Every structure is written in C-alpha cells, then in structure tokens.
GROMACS .gro file of C-alpha atoms in nm:
model
  429
    1MET     CA    1   0.583   4.216   0.017
    2ASN     CA    2   0.927   4.324  -0.110
    3ALA     CA    3   1.072   4.262  -0.456
    4ALA     CA    4   1.301   3.984  -0.334
    5ALA     CA    5   1.006   3.793  -0.189
    6ASN     CA    6   0.811   3.839  -0.511
    7SER     CA    7   1.100   3.694  -0.712
    8LEU     CA    8   1.110   3.370  -0.512
    9PRO     CA    9   0.980   3.059  -0.687
   10GLN     CA   10   0.668   2.887  -0.565
   11PRO     CA   11   0.746   2.670  -0.261
   12ILE     CA   12   0.771   2.296  -0.233
   13ILE     CA   13   0.486   2.202   0.001
   14VAL     CA   14   0.514   1.921   0.255
   15GLY     CA   15   0.235   1.772   0.464
   16LEU     CA   16   0.360   1.610   0.784
   17ASP     CA   17   0.150   1.374   0.996
   18PHE     CA   18   0.332   1.318   1.326
   19GLY     CA   19   0.134   1.023   1.458
   20THR     CA   20   0.113   0.834   1.784
   21SER     CA   21   0.241   0.507   1.639
   22GLY     CA   22   0.361   0.610   1.292
   23THR     CA   23   0.472   0.923   1.106
   24ALA     CA   24   0.458   1.005   0.735
   25PHE     CA   25   0.510   1.301   0.506
   26SER     CA   26   0.387   1.387   0.158
   27TYR     CA   27   0.500   1.660  -0.077
   28THR     CA   28   0.406   1.838  -0.396
   29LYS     CA   29   0.595   2.084  -0.612
   30PRO     CA   30   0.507   2.346  -0.873
   31VAL     CA   31   0.481   2.218  -1.229
   32ARG     CA   32   0.719   2.378  -1.476
   33THR     CA   33   0.449   2.452  -1.731
   34GLY     CA   34   0.257   2.660  -1.478
   35PRO     CA   35   0.459   2.770  -1.177
   36SER     CA   36   0.147   2.872  -0.985
   37ARG     CA   37   0.005   2.520  -1.025
   38TYR     CA   38   0.106   2.206  -0.839
   39GLY     CA   39   0.149   1.851  -0.959
   40SER     CA   40   0.073   1.519  -0.796
   41VAL     CA   41   0.114   1.456  -0.425
   42PHE     CA   42   0.387   1.203  -0.349
   43THR     CA   43   0.416   1.000  -0.029
   44PRO     CA   44   0.764   0.850  -0.031
   45ALA     CA   45   0.891   0.546   0.158
   46PRO     CA   46   1.246   0.661   0.232
   47TRP     CA   47   1.295   0.467   0.554
   48PRO     CA   48   1.590   0.224   0.567
   49SER     CA   49   1.478  -0.122   0.680
   50GLY     CA   50   1.119  -0.016   0.627
   51GLY     CA   51   1.072  -0.184   0.289
   52SER     CA   52   0.779  -0.018   0.115
   53GLU     CA   53   0.639   0.125   0.440
   54GLN     CA   54   0.523   0.484   0.394
   55LYS     CA   55   0.502   0.541   0.769
   56VAL     CA   56   0.800   0.520   1.002
   57PRO     CA   57   0.739   0.403   1.361
   58THR     CA   58   0.723   0.695   1.604
   59GLN     CA   59   0.987   0.557   1.838
   60ILE     CA   60   1.329   0.660   1.966
   61ALA     CA   61   1.617   0.508   2.166
   62TYR     CA   62   1.902   0.696   2.334
   63LYS     CA   63   2.263   0.581   2.351
   64ASP     CA   64   2.307   0.666   2.719
   65GLU     CA   65   2.021   0.427   2.805
   66ASN     CA   66   2.181   0.148   2.603
   67PRO     CA   67   2.544   0.122   2.716
   68GLY     CA   68   2.744  -0.121   2.509
   69HIS     CA   69   2.487  -0.155   2.230
   70GLY     CA   70   2.656  -0.129   1.891
   71GLY     CA   71   2.359   0.006   1.698
   72PHE     CA   72   2.426   0.375   1.762
   73GLY     CA   73   2.763   0.442   1.601
   74LEU     CA   74   2.844   0.808   1.660
   75GLU     CA   75   2.481   0.908   1.711
   76ASP     CA   76   2.330   1.005   2.047
   77PHE     CA   77   2.001   0.840   1.953
   78VAL     CA   78   1.838   0.627   1.686
   79TRP     CA   79   1.478   0.647   1.570
   80GLY     CA   80   1.211   0.473   1.363
   81PHE     CA   81   1.331   0.156   1.194
   82TRP     CA   82   1.682   0.217   1.329
   83VAL     CA   83   1.566   0.109   1.676
   84ARG     CA   84   1.704  -0.243   1.714
   85PRO     CA   85   1.589  -0.547   1.915
   86GLY     CA   86   1.708  -0.535   2.272
   87MET     CA   87   1.726  -0.155   2.294
   88THR     CA   88   1.564   0.043   2.572
   89MET     CA   89   1.338   0.278   2.380
   90SER     CA   90   1.031   0.505   2.394
   91SER     CA   91   0.723   0.501   2.174
   92TRP     CA   92   0.383   0.676   2.162
   93PHE     CA   93   0.551   0.982   2.317
   94LYS     CA   94   0.317   1.212   2.126
   95LEU     CA   95   0.071   1.136   2.405
   96PHE     CA   96   0.298   1.316   2.653
   97LEU     CA   97   0.229   1.646   2.476
   98HIS     CA   98  -0.139   1.629   2.568
   99MET     CA   99  -0.194   1.448   2.895
  100ASP     CA  100  -0.519   1.607   3.010
  101PRO     CA  101  -0.796   1.500   2.770
  102SER     CA  102  -1.133   1.381   2.892
  103ARG     CA  103  -1.062   1.029   3.004
  104THR     CA  104  -1.257   0.741   2.855
  105PRO     CA  105  -1.238   0.369   2.936
  106CYS     CA  106  -1.024   0.311   2.627
  107SER     CA  107  -0.794   0.604   2.698
  108ASP     CA  108  -0.740   0.484   3.054
  109GLY     CA  109  -0.657   0.138   2.923
  110ILE     CA  110  -0.415   0.266   2.660
  111MET     CA  111  -0.222   0.484   2.901
  112ASP     CA  112  -0.210   0.230   3.181
  113GLU     CA  113  -0.107  -0.063   2.963
  114ALA     CA  114   0.146   0.140   2.763
  115VAL     CA  115   0.309   0.268   3.083
  116ARG     CA  116   0.312  -0.079   3.239
  117MET     CA  117   0.464  -0.231   2.924
  118GLY     CA  118   0.734   0.034   2.910
  119ILE     CA  119   0.619   0.159   2.568
  120LEU     CA  120   0.502   0.496   2.702
  121ARG     CA  121   0.802   0.608   2.905
  122LEU     CA  122   1.039   0.901   2.937
  123PRO     CA  123   1.417   0.864   2.963
  124LEU     CA  124   1.562   1.010   3.281
  125GLY     CA  125   1.586   1.388   3.257
  126LYS     CA  126   1.380   1.419   2.938
  127PHE     CA  127   1.025   1.531   2.865
  128GLY     CA  128   0.786   1.453   2.583
  129ILE     CA  129   0.881   1.775   2.405
  130ASP     CA  130   1.248   1.664   2.404
  131LEU     CA  131   1.175   1.327   2.245
  132THR     CA  132   0.945   1.493   1.993
  133ALA     CA  133   1.209   1.752   1.896
  134ASP     CA  134   1.478   1.487   1.848
  135PHE     CA  135   1.247   1.265   1.643
  136LEU     CA  136   1.124   1.553   1.425
  137LYS     CA  137   1.484   1.663   1.364
  138ARG     CA  138   1.548   1.333   1.187
  139ILE     CA  139   1.219   1.363   1.000
  140LEU     CA  140   1.323   1.707   0.872
  141GLU     CA  141   1.660   1.573   0.759
  142THR     CA  142   1.477   1.300   0.566
  143ILE     CA  143   1.242   1.555   0.409
  144HIS     CA  144   1.538   1.763   0.288
  145ARG     CA  145   1.707   1.454   0.145
  146VAL     CA  146   1.394   1.340  -0.039
  147VAL     CA  147   1.273   1.672  -0.184
  148SER     CA  148   1.613   1.826  -0.267
  149PRO     CA  149   1.633   1.653  -0.609
  150HIS     CA  150   1.310   1.835  -0.698
  151GLY     CA  151   1.430   2.185  -0.625
  152ASP     CA  152   1.728   2.383  -0.503
  153LEU     CA  153   1.651   2.426  -0.134
  154ALA     CA  154   1.903   2.708  -0.116
  155SER     CA  155   1.675   2.923  -0.331
  156GLN     CA  156   1.334   2.751  -0.332
  157PRO     CA  157   1.106   2.795  -0.030
  158LEU     CA  158   0.995   2.490   0.165
  159VAL     CA  159   0.660   2.517   0.345
  160VAL     CA  160   0.576   2.237   0.589
  161TRP     CA  161   0.218   2.189   0.707
  162LEU     CA  162   0.234   2.004   1.039
  163THR     CA  163  -0.095   1.854   1.154
  164VAL     CA  164  -0.233   1.854   1.509
  165PRO     CA  165  -0.539   1.680   1.657
  166VAL     CA  166  -0.840   1.910   1.655
  167THR     CA  167  -0.919   1.812   2.015
  168TRP     CA  168  -0.581   1.928   2.150
  169SER     CA  169  -0.558   2.216   2.394
  170PRO     CA  170  -0.369   2.535   2.297
  171ALA     CA  171  -0.093   2.428   2.538
  172ALA     CA  172  -0.050   2.094   2.361
  173VAL     CA  173  -0.046   2.260   2.018
  174GLY     CA  174   0.212   2.507   2.148
  175ALA     CA  175   0.427   2.223   2.281
  176LEU     CA  176   0.429   2.049   1.942
  177GLU     CA  177   0.507   2.375   1.761
  178THR     CA  178   0.793   2.443   2.002
  179ALA     CA  179   0.932   2.093   1.947
  180ALA     CA  180   0.910   2.136   1.568
  181THR     CA  181   1.087   2.472   1.587
  182ARG     CA  182   1.363   2.318   1.800
  183ALA     CA  183   1.395   2.046   1.537
  184GLY     CA  184   1.461   2.310   1.272
  185PHE     CA  185   1.124   2.348   1.102
  186GLY     CA  186   1.060   2.701   0.976
  187GLN     CA  187   1.414   2.814   1.059
  188ARG     CA  188   1.531   2.879   0.703
  189THR     CA  189   1.484   3.238   0.587
  190ILE     CA  190   1.277   3.115   0.294
  191GLY     CA  191   1.115   2.829   0.483
  192LYS     CA  192   0.795   2.828   0.681
  193LEU     CA  193   0.611   2.609   0.932
  194GLU     CA  194   0.232   2.609   0.921
  195LEU     CA  195  -0.012   2.423   1.144
  196ALA     CA  196  -0.334   2.254   1.034
  197THR     CA  197  -0.571   2.034   1.226
  198GLU     CA  198  -0.577   1.670   1.125
  199ALA     CA  199  -0.950   1.702   1.058
  200ASP     CA  200  -0.893   2.000   0.827
  201ALA     CA  201  -0.620   1.814   0.638
  202ALA     CA  202  -0.830   1.500   0.605
  203ILE     CA  203  -1.118   1.679   0.430
  204HIS     CA  204  -0.880   1.799   0.158
  205HIS     CA  205  -0.783   1.438   0.087
  206VAL     CA  206  -1.147   1.329   0.097
  207VAL     CA  207  -1.253   1.600  -0.148
  208HIS     CA  208  -0.960   1.516  -0.377
  209SER     CA  209  -1.043   1.143  -0.371
  210LEU     CA  210  -1.422   1.136  -0.343
  211GLY     CA  211  -1.543   1.486  -0.434
  212ASN     CA  212  -1.762   1.370  -0.721
  213ARG     CA  213  -1.972   1.162  -0.480
  214PHE     CA  214  -2.106   1.464  -0.293
  215GLU     CA  215  -2.370   1.718  -0.384
  216VAL     CA  216  -2.436   2.066  -0.247
  217ASN     CA  217  -2.600   2.064   0.098
  218GLU     CA  218  -2.527   1.694   0.160
  219GLY     CA  219  -2.376   1.670   0.509
  220VAL     CA  220  -2.049   1.476   0.516
  221LEU     CA  221  -1.918   1.353   0.852
  222VAL     CA  222  -1.547   1.267   0.824
  223CYS     CA  223  -1.418   1.040   1.100
  224ASP     CA  224  -1.044   1.002   1.148
  225VAL     CA  225  -0.966   0.673   1.321
  226GLY     CA  226  -0.590   0.678   1.348
  227GLY     CA  227  -0.330   0.535   1.580
  228GLY     CA  228  -0.406   0.731   1.895
  229THR     CA  229  -0.746   0.899   1.862
  230THR     CA  230  -1.082   0.897   1.689
  231VAL     CA  231  -1.232   1.234   1.589
  232GLY     CA  232  -1.538   1.319   1.382
  233ARG     CA  233  -1.612   1.646   1.202
  234LEU     CA  234  -1.904   1.754   0.984
  235HIS     CA  235  -1.849   1.929   0.651
  236LEU     CA  236  -2.112   2.080   0.423
  237PRO     CA  237  -2.064   2.128   0.047
  238ASP     CA  238  -2.235   2.465   0.003
  239HIS     CA  239  -2.174   2.579  -0.356
  240TRP     CA  240  -1.984   2.519  -0.676
  241GLN     CA  241  -1.705   2.749  -0.789
  242GLY     CA  242  -1.615   2.662  -1.144
  243GLN     CA  243  -1.546   2.289  -1.145
  244ARG     CA  244  -1.468   2.275  -0.771
  245ILE     CA  245  -1.708   2.234  -0.486
  246GLN     CA  246  -1.663   2.470  -0.189
  247TRP     CA  247  -1.699   2.348   0.169
  248THR     CA  248  -1.794   2.480   0.509
  249SER     CA  249  -1.675   2.295   0.819
  250LEU     CA  250  -1.928   2.292   1.103
  251ARG     CA  251  -1.846   2.283   1.476
  252ASP     CA  252  -1.509   2.358   1.631
  253ASP     CA  253  -1.578   2.160   1.951
  254GLN     CA  254  -1.531   1.811   1.810
  255VAL     CA  255  -1.598   1.497   2.009
  256GLY     CA  256  -1.293   1.275   2.031
  257GLY     CA  257  -1.142   0.994   2.230
  258ARG     CA  258  -0.838   0.772   2.257
  259CYS     CA  259  -1.008   0.471   2.100
  260ALA     CA  260  -0.818   0.375   1.786
  261GLY     CA  261  -0.535   0.152   1.671
  262ALA     CA  262  -0.325   0.197   1.985
  263ALA     CA  263  -0.620   0.087   2.199
  264VAL     CA  264  -0.648  -0.240   2.007
  265GLU     CA  265  -0.273  -0.295   2.044
  266SER     CA  266  -0.296  -0.229   2.418
  267ASN     CA  267  -0.569  -0.491   2.445
  268ILE     CA  268  -0.354  -0.742   2.256
  269TYR     CA  269  -0.054  -0.671   2.479
  270ARG     CA  270  -0.272  -0.723   2.784
  271LEU     CA  271  -0.396  -1.053   2.641
  272LEU     CA  272  -0.040  -1.174   2.573
  273THR     CA  273   0.069  -1.072   2.922
  274GLU     CA  274  -0.218  -1.270   3.074
  275ARG     CA  275  -0.138  -1.569   2.854
  276PHE     CA  276   0.242  -1.582   2.873
  277GLY     CA  277   0.317  -1.396   3.196
  278ARG     CA  278   0.682  -1.317   3.263
  279ALA     CA  279   0.796  -1.470   2.934
  280PHE     CA  280   0.625  -1.183   2.752
  281GLU     CA  281   0.672  -0.918   3.019
  282CYS     CA  282   1.049  -0.969   3.036
  283LEU     CA  283   1.103  -0.913   2.664
  284PRO     CA  284   1.277  -0.585   2.575
  285VAL     CA  285   1.022  -0.328   2.460
  286ALA     CA  286   1.199  -0.294   2.124
  287ASP     CA  287   1.129  -0.663   2.054
  288LYS     CA  288   0.751  -0.636   2.087
  289CYS     CA  289   0.654  -0.271   2.040
  290PRO     CA  290   0.481  -0.115   1.736
  291GLY     CA  291   0.736  -0.100   1.453
  292SER     CA  292   0.929  -0.408   1.566
  293ARG     CA  293   0.924  -0.726   1.358
  294PHE     CA  294   0.656  -0.865   1.587
  295GLY     CA  295   0.469  -0.535   1.583
  296ARG     CA  296   0.458  -0.530   1.203
  297LEU     CA  297   0.337  -0.891   1.188
  298LEU     CA  298   0.071  -0.804   1.442
  299GLU     CA  299  -0.033  -0.499   1.238
  300LYS     CA  300  -0.076  -0.718   0.931
  301ALA     CA  301  -0.285  -0.967   1.129
  302LYS     CA  302  -0.507  -0.682   1.252
  303HIS     CA  303  -0.568  -0.557   0.897
  304GLU     CA  304  -0.643  -0.903   0.758
  305PHE     CA  305  -0.877  -1.002   1.039
  306GLY     CA  306  -1.242  -1.005   0.939
  307PRO     CA  307  -1.566  -1.196   0.998
  308ALA     CA  308  -1.489  -1.436   0.710
  309SER     CA  309  -1.112  -1.458   0.751
  310THR     CA  310  -0.922  -1.773   0.841
  311GLU     CA  311  -0.725  -1.811   1.161
  312PRO     CA  312  -0.437  -1.560   1.178
  313ARG     CA  313  -0.090  -1.684   1.089
  314PRO     CA  314   0.145  -1.751   1.382
  315LEU     CA  315   0.359  -1.449   1.472
  316TYR     CA  316   0.732  -1.488   1.524
  317LEU     CA  317   0.839  -1.381   1.873
  318ARG     CA  318   1.125  -1.549   2.054
  319MET     CA  319   1.061  -1.578   2.428
  320ASP     CA  320   1.258  -1.746   2.707
  321PRO     CA  321   1.137  -2.109   2.710
  322THR     CA  322   1.230  -2.147   3.077
  323LEU     CA  323   0.956  -1.895   3.161
  324LEU     CA  324   0.692  -2.083   2.961
  325GLN     CA  325   0.501  -2.381   3.095
  326ASN     CA  326   0.371  -2.599   2.809
  327ASN     CA  327   0.172  -2.310   2.666
  328ALA     CA  328  -0.057  -2.427   2.385
  329TYR     CA  329  -0.043  -2.084   2.221
  330TYR     CA  330   0.335  -2.084   2.168
  331ARG     CA  331   0.529  -2.327   1.947
  332ASN     CA  332   0.857  -2.302   1.756
  333ASP     CA  333   0.918  -1.938   1.855
  334GLN     CA  334   0.574  -1.844   1.726
  335VAL     CA  335   0.278  -1.688   1.906
  336HIS     CA  336  -0.064  -1.822   1.809
  337ILE     CA  337  -0.344  -1.565   1.825
  338THR     CA  338  -0.694  -1.685   1.737
  339LYS     CA  339  -0.983  -1.508   1.566
  340GLN     CA  340  -1.162  -1.505   1.901
  341ASP     CA  341  -0.860  -1.334   2.057
  342LEU     CA  342  -0.865  -1.057   1.798
  343GLN     CA  343  -1.240  -1.011   1.828
  344ARG     CA  344  -1.201  -0.979   2.205
  345CYS     CA  345  -0.940  -0.706   2.150
  346PHE     CA  346  -1.126  -0.521   1.874
  347ASP     CA  347  -1.483  -0.518   2.004
  348PRO     CA  348  -1.456  -0.278   2.302
  349VAL     CA  349  -1.261  -0.030   2.090
  350LEU     CA  350  -1.502  -0.048   1.797
  351HIS     CA  351  -1.801  -0.010   2.028
  352GLU     CA  352  -1.653   0.311   2.169
  353ILE     CA  353  -1.573   0.440   1.819
  354ILE     CA  354  -1.935   0.377   1.718
  355GLU     CA  355  -2.057   0.557   2.032
  356LEU     CA  356  -1.838   0.858   1.949
  357VAL     CA  357  -1.970   0.871   1.592
  358GLU     CA  358  -2.328   0.848   1.717
  359LEU     CA  359  -2.260   1.123   1.972
  360GLU     CA  360  -2.109   1.348   1.704
  361ILE     CA  361  -2.415   1.291   1.486
  362LYS     CA  362  -2.652   1.365   1.775
  363ILE     CA  363  -2.476   1.685   1.883
  364THR     CA  364  -2.449   1.812   1.526
  365GLN     CA  365  -2.816   1.750   1.455
  366MET     CA  366  -2.911   1.936   1.775
  367GLN     CA  367  -2.695   2.238   1.683
  368TYR     CA  368  -2.776   2.244   1.310
  369ARG     CA  369  -3.135   2.129   1.280
  370GLY     CA  370  -3.149   2.212   0.910
  371VAL     CA  371  -2.847   1.999   0.823
  372LYS     CA  372  -2.894   1.637   0.724
  373ILE     CA  373  -2.597   1.402   0.747
  374ASP     CA  374  -2.594   1.195   0.428
  375HIS     CA  375  -2.239   1.057   0.417
  376LEU     CA  376  -2.004   0.899   0.669
  377VAL     CA  377  -1.643   0.897   0.549
  378PHE     CA  378  -1.378   0.713   0.748
  379VAL     CA  379  -1.004   0.774   0.721
  380GLY     CA  380  -0.701   0.671   0.927
  381GLY     CA  381  -0.494   0.358   0.960
  382MET     CA  382  -0.750   0.156   1.152
  383THR     CA  383  -0.996   0.179   0.861
  384GLU     CA  384  -0.775  -0.069   0.675
  385SER     CA  385  -0.900  -0.337   0.914
  386ALA     CA  386  -1.144  -0.569   0.739
  387TYR     CA  387  -1.322  -0.629   1.071
  388MET     CA  388  -1.373  -0.258   1.133
  389ARG     CA  389  -1.509  -0.207   0.780
  390TRP     CA  390  -1.755  -0.489   0.834
  391MET     CA  391  -1.863  -0.348   1.171
  392LEU     CA  392  -1.915   0.003   1.027
  393GLU     CA  393  -2.121  -0.134   0.739
  394PHE     CA  394  -2.329  -0.342   0.981
  395LYS     CA  395  -2.394  -0.045   1.211
  396PHE     CA  396  -2.432   0.248   0.971
  397GLY     CA  397  -2.478   0.101   0.622
  398ASN     CA  398  -2.858   0.119   0.620
  399SER     CA  399  -2.875   0.482   0.737
  400TYR     CA  400  -2.585   0.657   0.564
  401ARG     CA  401  -2.373   0.633   0.254
  402LEU     CA  402  -2.036   0.503   0.374
  403ALA     CA  403  -1.704   0.567   0.203
  404ILE     CA  404  -1.335   0.509   0.268
  405PRO     CA  405  -1.107   0.698   0.027
  406GLU     CA  406  -0.796   0.564  -0.138
  407HIS     CA  407  -0.493   0.557   0.096
  408PRO     CA  408  -0.698   0.607   0.416
  409ARG     CA  409  -0.395   0.576   0.647
  410LEU     CA  410  -0.227   0.858   0.452
  411ALA     CA  411  -0.532   1.087   0.440
  412VAL     CA  412  -0.391   1.339   0.689
  413THR     CA  413  -0.042   1.373   0.540
  414ARG     CA  414  -0.166   1.384   0.179
  415GLY     CA  415  -0.447   1.619   0.274
  416ALA     CA  416  -0.203   1.851   0.451
  417ALA     CA  417   0.003   1.880   0.133
  418LEU     CA  418  -0.313   1.953  -0.068
  419ARG     CA  419  -0.419   2.207   0.193
  420GLY     CA  420  -0.090   2.388   0.140
  421THR     CA  421  -0.154   2.428  -0.232
  422VAL     CA  422  -0.471   2.628  -0.169
  423GLY     CA  423  -0.321   2.824   0.118
  424GLY     CA  424  -0.639   2.946   0.282
  425ARG     CA  425  -0.813   2.793   0.577
  426THR     CA  426  -1.129   2.591   0.553
  427GLU     CA  427  -1.415   2.827   0.631
  428GLN     CA  428  -1.566   2.782   0.976
  429ALA     CA  429  -1.940   2.817   1.028
   0.00000   0.00000   0.00000
C-alpha cells in the first residue's frame, strides 16, 4: 500500500439492504478519540413522506409510462415514497435478478399473483437490472446526503457493504453488482463496494445484540424471514478471544424459499381480488401496492395480528362504487379484513417457513453429527408479526431456546455495517 493510501482516514462504513419490498441503510464512522475504532451504528429515516420509516419501499415509476402526471417534475423517474397514487409503477423488481430458484408452492404463488396484479412488471424496453440501477442511484444520493455531515467525502473513504441472498446464483449476484456499479457505488477513487451475504450480515447483528446469551459450542441457527425469502444458517461459537466470542458458520448450501412477507401480501391481494373483483383489480397498482397508504395500513395490520388480538381496523382504500355490489366487507371507503382472513393468508406461509427450518435442522444434523442446535434466532421484517412469534413459540419453544434481537427488520443492514468494521469474512467450516 502506498503512502497516500496509508494517510487516508478510516472510512465511513455503510451497510445496505436492498430488499424485495423495502430498502434500508445503516452507517457507522470512526470515533475521534480512537480513529481505528467505530462508534454506534445509525439507521436513519431520511425518506420524504416516509415519516419515521427506516425502510423505503422498493418501487419505481417512470415518466414516459405516466404521460401528463405532474408528480415527476424534471425527473425521468420517481422512487420509494415519491411514487404517487395513480402512477404506473414497478415493485418487487429485485426478483427479476434471480428468476431461476427452486420453485416452491409459495414462490409460485408470489410470482403469479404479483405478475397478475401488475406489481411485478417491467416497463417496455427495460430489464430488472435497469430498474435496480436507477433505484440504487437514488439510494446512493441519499447515503451521500445523510453521511456527508459526518465526514468530508472528498477526502474520507466511503465503503458500502451491499448484501445479497445467500441462495442466489453467481449470475444473480453479478447482476446486482453490475447494477450497483452502474448506480455509482464504488466509483469514487477512495470509495469501495463490498458484497456480503444477508446471512453473514445478520449474524453480526445477532452477536452484537444477543452475544451474551450464547456459550461456546452451542449451535445457533439464524433464520432470516424477510420480505422475499426465508433462509436459515447455522453458526457455532467456537472460542473466546479476549471479551469477544469467535464464530464459525457451517454449511454454504443453505435451504431457502420464497415464503416470507411478500407471500403473505400475495395471499391478501388474492383474497381481496376474490372478494371485490374488478373494483379491486382496476385500481392503479400505486394505490394498493406495498409502500402505498393502503400497503402501509395493511403492513401495520399484519404486525398487530395475533391469536389474542381484536379484529383488525378497517383499511382506507377508495374503490369505484359502481363496481361493487352491496359488499359487506366494504363501507365508507374502508376495507374490512377479519382475523380469519389474516389467518387464512398467514398459515400456508408460516407452515412452509416451519418446514424450511425443520429441513435446515435435519440436514445440518446429518452433516455435523457432533453439533447440537441449541438456539433458534429469527430476524427479518416478518418476525415483527405477533402471529408469527406465537406460531414459532408453539412449534419450537419446547425444543430450542428462541430469540428475536432488537430491530429484527433491520438486522441485515445493521449487521452489514458491523461486518464492515471488522473487515474480515466470517470463517467457513
């Protein structure tokens, strides 16, 4: 390394979780009292119209698909919370980067319903990598705006750790890396783009939040139940180094499936289509998709739903009354979804998640007969659901010690930032 490189200050480190339904970033910076040490990890909420939301909807709308709409100004596209009601838009386009996973009943349902609803769609002449590059370009601009008060980006390096699903093929990982490079990541002479698997990032957050719960040689299976996928990975605390426990990650060939938050949403959309027919189908995608007003109300209802909860609150969604025929589930521009409705939408997804966890446990125990799994740790946005927590406790609570760390929906982005502070890769067995 040359003298100029040695004279550079320690970098600002950013962890970026580009998710199927929502995207977030976290960052940490060197502390002034010890430039080789890093301070707290921050996860900002810099999204206009997003309130205190720390994730921005992964969605985009292009001006040339919305002639006459005044929400674009001089921009060729809008993204996240800037997508307005009535716009033709695209969401969940991360799935286009990896279209050849092993298909499961849930994954088939997600893809089919999302395509039919118009949520998973490509504008004419564009590919998934194009939408991803445009979206990530705006994310990078936001990162620069947020972290610039904490360091002179003209002279201080910026290292971004972008996370990828551990089950993705090399081609899918390459497509995401290409899109990020096109968006400007890693293009500064003193900037750098690094890749980490979501599973690898998550364990750093788990250790940071729950490390004192684990002992050496206690197997810890971390399950990431996010927006698009569910993946489990086993980690083994193998020795202490000073005050920090050191980990080995077992198995590279993780079991995963598209049975997570997006699958529940697809089931709800299917239910509403069956119930309201053309009145729901004819709504613009931007009025009912994840991230819309209705989508955020629906997300809150999903999180609050549990075995002891009351009936969900009505959800505001204005539909054409001429297409409705005295529907008992729609009054005063409000959709009424019952507890039974939500259970019907949750149960098939949760059953597949449980099957995946059981399969991961079985395969791991066959490959590592001397390893005992003591802990099941769940992270990801879907773990905020009271119903899912109850189901996991019911299924696994008597056999394993269950834990959900603080900020489970931010585990990947916060863990990626923590991963960057230690630099090295998690050791693979």
